[in-house]
Short mmCIF file of C-alpha atoms and ligand atoms in Angstrom, two decimals:
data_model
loop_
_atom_site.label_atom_id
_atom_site.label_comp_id
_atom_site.label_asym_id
_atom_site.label_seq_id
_atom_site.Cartn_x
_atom_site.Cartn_y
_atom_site.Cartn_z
CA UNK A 215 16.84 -5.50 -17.38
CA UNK A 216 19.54 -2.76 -16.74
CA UNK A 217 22.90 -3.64 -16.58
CA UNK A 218 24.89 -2.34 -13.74
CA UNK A 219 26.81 0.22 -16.34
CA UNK A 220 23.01 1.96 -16.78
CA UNK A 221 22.31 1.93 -13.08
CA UNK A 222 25.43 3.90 -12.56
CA UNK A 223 25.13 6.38 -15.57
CA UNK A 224 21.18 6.62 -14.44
CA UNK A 225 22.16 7.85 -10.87
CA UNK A 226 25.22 9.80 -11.81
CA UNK A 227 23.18 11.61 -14.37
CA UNK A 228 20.68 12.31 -11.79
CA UNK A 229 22.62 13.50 -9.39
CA UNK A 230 24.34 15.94 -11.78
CA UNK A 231 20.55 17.09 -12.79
CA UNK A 232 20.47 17.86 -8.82
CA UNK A 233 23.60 19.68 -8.14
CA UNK A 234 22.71 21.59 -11.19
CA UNK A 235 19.76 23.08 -9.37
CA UNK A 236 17.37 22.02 -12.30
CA UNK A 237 14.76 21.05 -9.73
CA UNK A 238 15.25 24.03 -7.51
CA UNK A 239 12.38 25.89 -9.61
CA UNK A 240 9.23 25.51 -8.34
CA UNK A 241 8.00 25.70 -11.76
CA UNK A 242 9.68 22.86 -13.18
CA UNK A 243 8.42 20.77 -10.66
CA UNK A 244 5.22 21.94 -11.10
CA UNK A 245 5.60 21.00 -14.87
CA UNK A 246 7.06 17.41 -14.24
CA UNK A 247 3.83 16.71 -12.11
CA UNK A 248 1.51 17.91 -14.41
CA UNK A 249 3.44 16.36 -17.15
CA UNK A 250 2.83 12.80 -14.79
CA UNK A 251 -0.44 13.37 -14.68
CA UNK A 252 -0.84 13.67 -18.30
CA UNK A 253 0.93 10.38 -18.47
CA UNK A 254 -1.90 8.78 -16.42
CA UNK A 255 -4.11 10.43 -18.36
CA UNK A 256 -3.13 9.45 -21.99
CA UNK A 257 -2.24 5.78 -21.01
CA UNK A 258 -5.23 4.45 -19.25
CA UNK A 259 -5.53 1.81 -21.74
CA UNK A 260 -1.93 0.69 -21.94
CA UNK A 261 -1.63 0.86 -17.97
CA UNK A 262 -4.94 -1.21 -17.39
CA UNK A 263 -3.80 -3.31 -20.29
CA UNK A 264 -0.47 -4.26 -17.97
CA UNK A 265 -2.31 -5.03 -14.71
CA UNK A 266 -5.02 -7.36 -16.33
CA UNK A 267 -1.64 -9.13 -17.67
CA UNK A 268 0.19 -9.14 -14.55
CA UNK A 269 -2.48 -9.45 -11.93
CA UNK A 270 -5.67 -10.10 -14.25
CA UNK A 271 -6.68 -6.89 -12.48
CA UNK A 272 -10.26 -5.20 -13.68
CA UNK A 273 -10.11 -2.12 -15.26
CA UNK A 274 -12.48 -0.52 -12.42
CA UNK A 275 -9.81 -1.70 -9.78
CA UNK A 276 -7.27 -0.72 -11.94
CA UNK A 277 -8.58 3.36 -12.66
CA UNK A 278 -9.92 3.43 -9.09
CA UNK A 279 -7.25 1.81 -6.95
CA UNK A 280 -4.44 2.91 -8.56
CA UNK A 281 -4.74 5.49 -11.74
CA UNK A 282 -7.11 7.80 -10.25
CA UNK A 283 -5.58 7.66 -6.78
CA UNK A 284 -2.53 8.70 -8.36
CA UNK A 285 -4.14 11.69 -10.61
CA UNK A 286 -6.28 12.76 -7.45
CA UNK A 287 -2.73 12.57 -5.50
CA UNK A 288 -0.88 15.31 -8.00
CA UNK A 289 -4.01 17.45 -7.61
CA UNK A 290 -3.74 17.42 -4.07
CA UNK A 291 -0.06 18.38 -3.94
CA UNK A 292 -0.55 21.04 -7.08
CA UNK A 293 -3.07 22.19 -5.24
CA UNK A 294 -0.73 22.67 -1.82
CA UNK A 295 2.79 22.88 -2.39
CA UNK A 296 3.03 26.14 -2.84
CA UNK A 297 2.18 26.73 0.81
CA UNK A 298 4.34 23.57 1.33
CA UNK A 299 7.46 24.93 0.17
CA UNK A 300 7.30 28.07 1.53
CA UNK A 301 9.56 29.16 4.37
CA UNK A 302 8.08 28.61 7.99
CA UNK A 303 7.76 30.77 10.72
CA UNK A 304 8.43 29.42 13.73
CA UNK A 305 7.25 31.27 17.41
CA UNK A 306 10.45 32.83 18.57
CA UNK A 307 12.23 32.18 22.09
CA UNK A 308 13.47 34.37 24.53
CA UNK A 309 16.82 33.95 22.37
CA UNK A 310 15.47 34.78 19.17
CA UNK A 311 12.66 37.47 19.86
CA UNK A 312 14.18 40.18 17.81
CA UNK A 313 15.02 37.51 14.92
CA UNK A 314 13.08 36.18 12.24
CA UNK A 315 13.87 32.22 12.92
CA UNK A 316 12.57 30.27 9.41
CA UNK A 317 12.92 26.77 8.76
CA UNK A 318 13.61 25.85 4.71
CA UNK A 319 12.46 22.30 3.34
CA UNK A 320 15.06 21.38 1.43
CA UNK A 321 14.96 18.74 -1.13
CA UNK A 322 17.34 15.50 -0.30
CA UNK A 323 18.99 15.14 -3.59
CA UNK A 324 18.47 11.85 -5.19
CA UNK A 325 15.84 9.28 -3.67
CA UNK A 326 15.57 5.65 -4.39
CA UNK A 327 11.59 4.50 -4.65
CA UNK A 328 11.54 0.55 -4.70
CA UNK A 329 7.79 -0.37 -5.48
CA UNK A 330 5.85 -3.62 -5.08
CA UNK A 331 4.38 -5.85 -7.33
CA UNK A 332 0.54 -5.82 -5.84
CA UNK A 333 -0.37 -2.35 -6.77
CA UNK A 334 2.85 -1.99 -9.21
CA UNK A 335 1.84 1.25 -10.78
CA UNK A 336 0.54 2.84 -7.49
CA UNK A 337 3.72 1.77 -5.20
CA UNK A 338 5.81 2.74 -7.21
CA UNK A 339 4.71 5.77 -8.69
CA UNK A 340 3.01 7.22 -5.64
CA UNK A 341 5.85 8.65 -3.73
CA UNK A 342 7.75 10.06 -6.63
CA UNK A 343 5.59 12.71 -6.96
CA UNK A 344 6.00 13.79 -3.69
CA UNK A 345 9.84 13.79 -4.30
CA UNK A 346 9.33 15.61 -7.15
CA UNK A 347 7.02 18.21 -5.68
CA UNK A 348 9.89 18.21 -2.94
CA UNK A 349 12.69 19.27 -5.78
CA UNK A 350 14.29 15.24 -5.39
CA UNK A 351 15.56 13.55 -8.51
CA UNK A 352 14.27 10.05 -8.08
CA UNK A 353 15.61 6.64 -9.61
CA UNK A 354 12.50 4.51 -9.86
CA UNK A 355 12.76 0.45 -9.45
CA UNK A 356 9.39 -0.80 -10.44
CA UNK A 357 9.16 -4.22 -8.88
CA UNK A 358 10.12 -7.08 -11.17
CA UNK A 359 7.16 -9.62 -10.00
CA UNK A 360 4.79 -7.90 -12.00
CA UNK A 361 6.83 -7.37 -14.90
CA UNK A 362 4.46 -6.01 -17.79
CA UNK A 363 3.55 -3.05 -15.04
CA UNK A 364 7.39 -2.36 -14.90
CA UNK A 365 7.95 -2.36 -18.45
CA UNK A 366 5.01 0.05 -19.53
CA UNK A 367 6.32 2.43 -16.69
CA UNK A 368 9.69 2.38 -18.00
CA UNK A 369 8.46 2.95 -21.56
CA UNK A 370 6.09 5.95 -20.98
CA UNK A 371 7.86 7.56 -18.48
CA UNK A 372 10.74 8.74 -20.09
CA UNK A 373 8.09 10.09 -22.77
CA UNK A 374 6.65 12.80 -19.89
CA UNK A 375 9.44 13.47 -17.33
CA UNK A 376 12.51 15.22 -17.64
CA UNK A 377 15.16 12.44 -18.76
CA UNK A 378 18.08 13.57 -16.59
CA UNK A 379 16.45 14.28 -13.24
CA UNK A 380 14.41 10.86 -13.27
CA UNK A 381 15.41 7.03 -14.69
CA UNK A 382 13.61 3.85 -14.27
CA UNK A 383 15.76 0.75 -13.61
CA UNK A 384 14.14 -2.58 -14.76
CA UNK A 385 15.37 -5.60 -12.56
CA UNK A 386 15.17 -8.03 -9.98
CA UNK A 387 16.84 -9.14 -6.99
CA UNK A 388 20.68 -8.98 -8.16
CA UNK A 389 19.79 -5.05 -9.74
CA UNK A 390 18.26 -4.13 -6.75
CA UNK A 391 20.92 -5.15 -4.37
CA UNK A 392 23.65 -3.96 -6.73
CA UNK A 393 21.43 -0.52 -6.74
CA UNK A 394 21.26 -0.65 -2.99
CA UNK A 395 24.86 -0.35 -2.74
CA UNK A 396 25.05 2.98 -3.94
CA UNK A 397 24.69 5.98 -1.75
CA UNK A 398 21.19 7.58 -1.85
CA UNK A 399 20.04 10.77 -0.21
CA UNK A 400 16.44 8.96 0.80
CA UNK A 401 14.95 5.53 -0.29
CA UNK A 402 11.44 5.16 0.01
CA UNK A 403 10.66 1.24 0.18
CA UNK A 404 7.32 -0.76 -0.25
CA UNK A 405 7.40 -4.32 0.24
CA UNK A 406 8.01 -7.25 2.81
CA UNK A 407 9.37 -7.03 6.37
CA UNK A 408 11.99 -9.29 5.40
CA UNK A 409 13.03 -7.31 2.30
CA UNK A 410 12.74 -3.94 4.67
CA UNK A 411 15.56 -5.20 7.06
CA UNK A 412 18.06 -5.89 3.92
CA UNK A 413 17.23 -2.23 2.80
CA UNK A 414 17.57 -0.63 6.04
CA UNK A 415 21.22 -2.51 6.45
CA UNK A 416 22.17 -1.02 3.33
CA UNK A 417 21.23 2.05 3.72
CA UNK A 418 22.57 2.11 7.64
CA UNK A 419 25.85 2.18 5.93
CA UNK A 420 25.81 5.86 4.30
CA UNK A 421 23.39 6.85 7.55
CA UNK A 422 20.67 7.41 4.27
CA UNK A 423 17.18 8.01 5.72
CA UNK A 424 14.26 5.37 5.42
CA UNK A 425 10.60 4.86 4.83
CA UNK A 426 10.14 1.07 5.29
CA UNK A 427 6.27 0.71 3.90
CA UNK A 428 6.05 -2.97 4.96
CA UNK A 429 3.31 -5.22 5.59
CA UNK A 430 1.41 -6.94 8.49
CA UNK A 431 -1.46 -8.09 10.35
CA UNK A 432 -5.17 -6.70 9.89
CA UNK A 433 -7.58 -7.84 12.73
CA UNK A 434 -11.46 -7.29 11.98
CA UNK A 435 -13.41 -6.84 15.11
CA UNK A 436 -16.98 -7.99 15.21
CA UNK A 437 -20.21 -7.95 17.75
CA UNK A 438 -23.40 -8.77 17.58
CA UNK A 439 -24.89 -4.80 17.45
CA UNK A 440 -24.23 -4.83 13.80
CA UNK A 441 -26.44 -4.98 10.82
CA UNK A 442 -24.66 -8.24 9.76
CA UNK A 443 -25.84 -7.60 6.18
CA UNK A 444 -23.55 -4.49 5.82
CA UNK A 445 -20.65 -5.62 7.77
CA UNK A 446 -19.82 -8.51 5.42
CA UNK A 447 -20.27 -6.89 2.53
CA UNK A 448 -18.31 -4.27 3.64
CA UNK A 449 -15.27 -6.54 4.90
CA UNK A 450 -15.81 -8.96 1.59
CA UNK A 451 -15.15 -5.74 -0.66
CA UNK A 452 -11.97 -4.99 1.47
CA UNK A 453 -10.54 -8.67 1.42
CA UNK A 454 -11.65 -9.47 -2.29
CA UNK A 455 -10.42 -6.55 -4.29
CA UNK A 456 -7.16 -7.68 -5.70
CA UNK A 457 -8.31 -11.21 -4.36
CA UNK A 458 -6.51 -9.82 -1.05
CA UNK A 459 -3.19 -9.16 -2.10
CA UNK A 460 -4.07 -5.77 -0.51
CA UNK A 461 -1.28 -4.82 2.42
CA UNK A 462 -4.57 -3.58 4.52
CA UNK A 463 -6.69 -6.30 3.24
CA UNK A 464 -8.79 -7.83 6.54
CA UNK A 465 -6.63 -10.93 7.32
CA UNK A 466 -8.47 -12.41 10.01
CA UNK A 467 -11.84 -12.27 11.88
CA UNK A 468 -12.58 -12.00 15.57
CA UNK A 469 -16.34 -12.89 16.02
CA UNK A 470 -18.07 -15.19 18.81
CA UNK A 471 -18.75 -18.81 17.79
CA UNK A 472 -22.61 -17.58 17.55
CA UNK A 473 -21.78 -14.65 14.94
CA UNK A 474 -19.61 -17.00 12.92
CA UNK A 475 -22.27 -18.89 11.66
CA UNK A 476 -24.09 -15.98 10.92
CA UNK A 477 -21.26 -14.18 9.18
CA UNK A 478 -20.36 -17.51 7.16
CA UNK A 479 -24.52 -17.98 6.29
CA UNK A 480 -24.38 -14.27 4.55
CA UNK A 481 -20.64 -14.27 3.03
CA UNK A 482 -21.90 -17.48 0.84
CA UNK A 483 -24.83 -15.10 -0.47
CA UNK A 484 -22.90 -12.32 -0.59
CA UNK A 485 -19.72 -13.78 -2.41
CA UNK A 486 -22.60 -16.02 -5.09
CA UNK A 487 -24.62 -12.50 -5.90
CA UNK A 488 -21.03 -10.58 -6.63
CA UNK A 489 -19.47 -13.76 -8.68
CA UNK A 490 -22.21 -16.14 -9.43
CA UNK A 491 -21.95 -19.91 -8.70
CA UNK A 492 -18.68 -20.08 -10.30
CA UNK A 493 -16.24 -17.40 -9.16
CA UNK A 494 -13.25 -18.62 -11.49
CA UNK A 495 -15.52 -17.34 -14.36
CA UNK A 496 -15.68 -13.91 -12.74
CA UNK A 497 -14.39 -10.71 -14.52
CA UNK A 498 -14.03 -9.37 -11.20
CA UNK A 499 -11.63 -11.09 -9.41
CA UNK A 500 -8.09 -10.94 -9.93
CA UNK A 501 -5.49 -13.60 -9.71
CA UNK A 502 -2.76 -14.40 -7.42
CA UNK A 503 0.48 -12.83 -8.50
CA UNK A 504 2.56 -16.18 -9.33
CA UNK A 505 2.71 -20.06 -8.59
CA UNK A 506 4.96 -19.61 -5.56
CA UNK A 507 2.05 -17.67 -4.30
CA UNK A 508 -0.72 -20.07 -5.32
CA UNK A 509 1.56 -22.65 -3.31
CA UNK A 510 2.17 -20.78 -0.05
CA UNK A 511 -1.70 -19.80 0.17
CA UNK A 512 -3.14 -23.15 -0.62
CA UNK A 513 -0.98 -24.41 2.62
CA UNK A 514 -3.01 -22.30 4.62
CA UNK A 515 -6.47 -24.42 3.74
CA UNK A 516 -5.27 -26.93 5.19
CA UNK A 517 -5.21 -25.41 8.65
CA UNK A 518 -8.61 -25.22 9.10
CA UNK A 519 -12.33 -25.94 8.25
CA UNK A 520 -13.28 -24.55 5.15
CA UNK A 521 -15.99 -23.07 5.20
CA UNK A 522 -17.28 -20.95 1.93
CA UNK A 523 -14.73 -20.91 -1.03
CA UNK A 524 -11.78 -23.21 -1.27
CA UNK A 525 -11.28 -24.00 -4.77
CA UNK A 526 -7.31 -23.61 -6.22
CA UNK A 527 -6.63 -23.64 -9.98
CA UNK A 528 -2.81 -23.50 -9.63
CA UNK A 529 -2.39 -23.36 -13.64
CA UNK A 530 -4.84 -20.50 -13.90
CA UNK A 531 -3.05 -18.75 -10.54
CA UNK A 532 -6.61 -19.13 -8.65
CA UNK A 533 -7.94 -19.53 -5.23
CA UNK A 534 -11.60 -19.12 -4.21
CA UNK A 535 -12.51 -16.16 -1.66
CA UNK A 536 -12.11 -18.51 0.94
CA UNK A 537 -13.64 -18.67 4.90
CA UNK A 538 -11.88 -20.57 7.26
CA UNK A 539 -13.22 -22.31 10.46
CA UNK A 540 -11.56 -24.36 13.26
CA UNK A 541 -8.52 -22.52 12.93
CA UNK A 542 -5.59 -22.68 15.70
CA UNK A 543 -3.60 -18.92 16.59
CA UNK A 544 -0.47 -20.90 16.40
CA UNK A 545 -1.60 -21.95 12.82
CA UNK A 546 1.11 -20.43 9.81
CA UNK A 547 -2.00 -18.88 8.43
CA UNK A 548 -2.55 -16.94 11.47
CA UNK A 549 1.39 -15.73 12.48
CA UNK A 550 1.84 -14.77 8.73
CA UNK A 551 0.34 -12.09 6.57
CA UNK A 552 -2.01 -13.66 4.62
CA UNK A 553 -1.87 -11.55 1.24
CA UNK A 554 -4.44 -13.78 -0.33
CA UNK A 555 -8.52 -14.19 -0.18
CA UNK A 556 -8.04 -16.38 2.70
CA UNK A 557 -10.43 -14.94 5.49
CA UNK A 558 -9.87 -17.22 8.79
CA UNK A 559 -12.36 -17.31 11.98
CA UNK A 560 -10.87 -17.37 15.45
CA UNK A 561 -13.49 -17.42 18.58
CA UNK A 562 -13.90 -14.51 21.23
CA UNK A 563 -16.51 -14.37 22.95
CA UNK A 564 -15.84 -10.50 24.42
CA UNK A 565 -14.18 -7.34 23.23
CA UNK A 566 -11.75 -7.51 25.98
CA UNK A 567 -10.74 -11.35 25.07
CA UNK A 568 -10.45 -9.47 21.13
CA UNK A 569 -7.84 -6.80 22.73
CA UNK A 570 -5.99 -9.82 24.66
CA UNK A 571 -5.69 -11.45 21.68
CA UNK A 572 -4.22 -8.33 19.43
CA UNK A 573 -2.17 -7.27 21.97
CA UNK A 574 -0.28 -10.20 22.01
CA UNK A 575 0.86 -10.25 18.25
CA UNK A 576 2.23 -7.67 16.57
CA UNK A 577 0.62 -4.57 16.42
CA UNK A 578 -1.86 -5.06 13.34
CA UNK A 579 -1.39 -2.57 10.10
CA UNK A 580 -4.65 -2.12 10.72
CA UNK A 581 -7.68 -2.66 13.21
CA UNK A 582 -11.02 -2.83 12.03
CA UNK A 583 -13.82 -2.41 14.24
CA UNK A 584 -17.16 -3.36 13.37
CA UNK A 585 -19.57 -2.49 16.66
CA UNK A 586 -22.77 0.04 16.83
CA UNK A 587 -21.87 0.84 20.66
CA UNK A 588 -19.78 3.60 20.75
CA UNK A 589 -18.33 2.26 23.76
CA UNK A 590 -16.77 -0.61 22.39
CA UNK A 591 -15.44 1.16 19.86
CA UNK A 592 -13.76 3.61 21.87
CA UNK A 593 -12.48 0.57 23.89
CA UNK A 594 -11.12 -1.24 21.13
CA UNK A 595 -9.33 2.09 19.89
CA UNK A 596 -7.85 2.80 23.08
CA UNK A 597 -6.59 -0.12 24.26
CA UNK A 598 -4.66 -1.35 21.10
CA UNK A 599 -2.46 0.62 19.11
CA UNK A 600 -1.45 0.14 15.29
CA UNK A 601 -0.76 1.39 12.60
CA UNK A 602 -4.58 2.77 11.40
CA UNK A 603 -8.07 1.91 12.15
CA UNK A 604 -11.46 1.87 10.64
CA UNK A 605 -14.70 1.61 12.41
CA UNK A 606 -17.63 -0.15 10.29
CA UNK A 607 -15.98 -0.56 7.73
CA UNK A 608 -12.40 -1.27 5.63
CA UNK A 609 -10.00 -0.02 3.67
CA UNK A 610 -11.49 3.45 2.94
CA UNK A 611 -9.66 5.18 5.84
CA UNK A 612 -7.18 4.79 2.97
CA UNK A 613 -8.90 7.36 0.67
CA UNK A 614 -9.72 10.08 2.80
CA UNK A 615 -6.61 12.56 2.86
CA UNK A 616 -5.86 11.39 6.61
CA UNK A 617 -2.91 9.66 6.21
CA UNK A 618 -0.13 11.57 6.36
CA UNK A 619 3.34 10.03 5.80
CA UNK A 620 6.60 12.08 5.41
CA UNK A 621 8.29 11.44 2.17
CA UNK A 622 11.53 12.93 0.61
CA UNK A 623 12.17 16.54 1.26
CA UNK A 624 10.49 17.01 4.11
CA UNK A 625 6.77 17.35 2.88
CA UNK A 626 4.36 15.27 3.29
CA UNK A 627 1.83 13.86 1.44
CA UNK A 628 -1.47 12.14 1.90
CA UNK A 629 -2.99 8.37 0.21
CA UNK A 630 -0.49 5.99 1.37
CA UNK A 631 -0.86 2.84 4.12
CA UNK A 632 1.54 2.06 6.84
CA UNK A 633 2.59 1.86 10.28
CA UNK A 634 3.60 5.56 10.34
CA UNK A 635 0.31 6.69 9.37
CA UNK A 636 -2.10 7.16 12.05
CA UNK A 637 -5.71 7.65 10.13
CA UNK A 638 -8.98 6.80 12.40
CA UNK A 639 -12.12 6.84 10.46
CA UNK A 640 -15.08 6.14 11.76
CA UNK A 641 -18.37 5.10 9.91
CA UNK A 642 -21.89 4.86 11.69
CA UNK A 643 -23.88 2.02 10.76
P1 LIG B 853 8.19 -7.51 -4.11
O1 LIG B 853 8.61 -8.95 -4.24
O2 LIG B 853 7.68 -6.80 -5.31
O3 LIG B 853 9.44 -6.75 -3.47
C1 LIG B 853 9.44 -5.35 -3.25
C2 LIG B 853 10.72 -4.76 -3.78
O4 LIG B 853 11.83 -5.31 -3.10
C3 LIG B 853 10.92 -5.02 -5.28
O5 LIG B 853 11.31 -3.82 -5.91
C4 LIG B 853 12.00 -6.07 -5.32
O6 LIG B 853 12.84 -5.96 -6.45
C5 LIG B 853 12.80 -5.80 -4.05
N1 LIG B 853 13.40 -7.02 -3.51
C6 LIG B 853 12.81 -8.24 -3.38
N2 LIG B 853 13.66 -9.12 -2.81
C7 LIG B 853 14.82 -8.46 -2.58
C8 LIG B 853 16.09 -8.81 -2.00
N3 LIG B 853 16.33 -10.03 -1.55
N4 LIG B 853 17.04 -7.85 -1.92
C9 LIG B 853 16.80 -6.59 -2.37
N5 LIG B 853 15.63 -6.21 -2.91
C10 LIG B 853 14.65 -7.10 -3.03
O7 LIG B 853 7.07 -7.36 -3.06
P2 LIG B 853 6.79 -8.13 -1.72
O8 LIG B 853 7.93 -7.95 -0.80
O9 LIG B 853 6.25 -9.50 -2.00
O10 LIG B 853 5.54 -7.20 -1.27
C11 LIG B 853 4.49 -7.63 -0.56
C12 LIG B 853 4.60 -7.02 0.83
O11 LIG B 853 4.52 -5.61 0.73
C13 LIG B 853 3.45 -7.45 1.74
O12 LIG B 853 3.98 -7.76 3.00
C14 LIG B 853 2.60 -6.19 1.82
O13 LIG B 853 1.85 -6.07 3.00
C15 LIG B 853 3.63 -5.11 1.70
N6 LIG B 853 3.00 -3.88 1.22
C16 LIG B 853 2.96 -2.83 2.05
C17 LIG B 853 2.32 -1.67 1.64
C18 LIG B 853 2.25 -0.50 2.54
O14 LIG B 853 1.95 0.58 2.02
N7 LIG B 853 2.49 -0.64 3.83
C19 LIG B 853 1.75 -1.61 0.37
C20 LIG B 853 1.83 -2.73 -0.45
C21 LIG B 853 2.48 -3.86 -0.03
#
């Protein structure tokens, strides 16, 4: 834990480093991101070590969905921030046609990156090295629910970055609202809506620019052209890996009545070839975060049939990939996210009762589409709106470099989810 004194002396330090100019050099940042990604590098083992004990997460989830995205990430930006940085022409006016206009992308100063706790080194790790690329100092709250994740950041990064121009605070609720009520120049915030709309208030009050990467609703689409075989292997992968706790993790399925039973025949293969007879057993699944998880997920079996899955070991912080029938819209399990490997079933029997249906909830995180007629997919895509959307398949939209958010300084970068990104991919099957 850090005790309000360190918070203080963390940002004030920091924002000296800033007005210093330290990370005005192009080369320093340059050697704080390859210094990160030598961090990665040399602590695979200790890194993987912390998300097997906070999430039980495997190590191929673990160097896949969250080192190696992050190592790929700093290549990416090495690889373009030069060209980033660089001052931009813009097409003169009538006004200016004997001028040289030139917009500069100025770094904000010091940025506030609040991660979450269900890929703990990802979130929080992802957008600082866009800040840094962008010349930010960044205070770094790893989030507290996964707590080994947060304590193996705060140990090893001090070891690779420069100690002035970037701190990691250690905490939970009361350190992050007492860090909230400091002035930042940016925060960058990954979590729940409900958490989002406490940040935003606090940082209304200095007028300090947001990104709000909050969670929501992902639809899955499904008609009878497909090669059933693929699609639920393809929207298993996407719901079990992390056993769901996945903000763009299929939440719910929209299938006709006929389809369901055909989707629920294969998904009991499917789920017994990947985890055998006995899931629990499994090195490949993960477990849910906490009991207060365990407990708000196994509500949601009761509001329906189930059909595959269903087994909760609240001790050992497990629940079954789980298919639910007989399952009413009004039902908690289908107005909240889900965030678990709870997969319910809800009837249509077109693709214009599926668009009815999404268009009047929220708009989803994301939409999946899973159709061989290139008409319905084009339908589906524009006649809903959200916040990406993946056609035959899920989650890998994610890992193209499509989605383009802006983080601090006025760069952007590419890898990360959210309503502000707007990624189509589109797979043929
Ligand atoms: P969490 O509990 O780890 O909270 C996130 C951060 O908010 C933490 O740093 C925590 O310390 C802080 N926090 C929590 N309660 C607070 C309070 N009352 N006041 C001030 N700060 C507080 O994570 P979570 O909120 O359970 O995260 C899960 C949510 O995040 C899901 O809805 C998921 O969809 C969403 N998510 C979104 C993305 C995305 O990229 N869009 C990625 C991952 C998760």
């Amino acid at each position: 834990m850090s005790s309000s004194e360190d918070m203080k002396r963390a940002i004030q330090r920091a924002r000296e480093a800033f007005q210093c100019g330290t990370t005005l050099s192009i080369d320093f940042r340059k050697r704080q991101l390859k210094a990160l990604k030598r961090m990665y590098e040399e602590n695979e083992a200790a890194f993987c070590s912390a998300l097997a004990q906070d999430l039980k997460k495997p190590k191929q989830e673990a160097i896949l969905l969250e080192l190696n995205l992050l190592k790929d990430d700093i290549t990416y930006i090495l690889s373009r921030m030069d060209d980033w940085i660089k001052p931009e022409k813009i097409a003169p006016t009538i006004m200016t046609m004997f001028d040289q206009p030139l917009v500069y992308h100025d770094p904000y100063g010091v940025v506030l990156v609040l991660g979450a706790w269900n890929y703990p080194v990802q979130l929080a790790l992802l957008p600082v090295s866009g800040a840094i690329a962008a010349g930010n100092c960044v205070i770094i709250k790893p989030s507290e629910v996964s707590p080994a994740t947060a304590e193996t950041i705060a140990k090893l990064l001090p070891k690779y970055l420069d100690k002035e121009c970037y701190h990691v605070i250690c905490g939970g609720i009361p350190e992050t609202t007492e860090l909230l009520k400091e002035r930042f120049d940016y925060i960058f915030y990954t979590g729940s809506t409900a958490v989002g709309k406490i940040v935003r208030d606090a940082a209304n009050k200095n007028l300090t620019p947001v990104t709000l990467e909050l969670g929501g609703k992902s639809p899955v689409y499904i008609d009878d052209s497909v090669d059933m075989e693929v699609a639920v292997r393809r929207i298993l992968w996407g719901k079990c890996i992390n056993l769901g706790q996945t903000c763009i993790a299929p939440d719910y399925i929209l299938c006709s009545k006929q389809l369901q039973d055909k989707f629920v025949e294969v998904a009991r293969r499917v789920l017994e070839e990947w985890y055998g007879t006995n899931p629990k057993a499994s090195p490949d699944l993960c477990r849910v975060i906490n009991e207060k998880h365990v407990d708000r997920l196994s509500e949601y079996l009761k509001e329906g049939t189930v059909a595959v899955g269903g087994e909760v070991d609240r001790e050992q912080l497990y629940i079954a990939p789980t298919i639910l029938t007989d399952v009413s819209p009004k039902s908690k399990v289908m107005t909240d996210e889900i965030f678990g490997p709870i997969l319910p079933i809800i009837s249509v029997e077109s693709a214009y009762e599926a668009i009815s249906f999404i268009n009047a909830r929220e708009k989803p995180l994301v939409l999946y589409i899973f159709s061989a007629l290139e008409n319905i997919q084009k339908l589906l895509l524009s006649h809903t709106s959200s916040g990406g959307s993946c056609v035959n398949d899920t989650m890998i939209h994610l890992s193209g470099r499509g989605a383009q958010l802006p983080v601090p300084g006025g760069m952007n970068v590419w890898g990360l989810c959210g309503l502000s990104c707007l990624c189509v991919c589109l797979l043929v099957m």
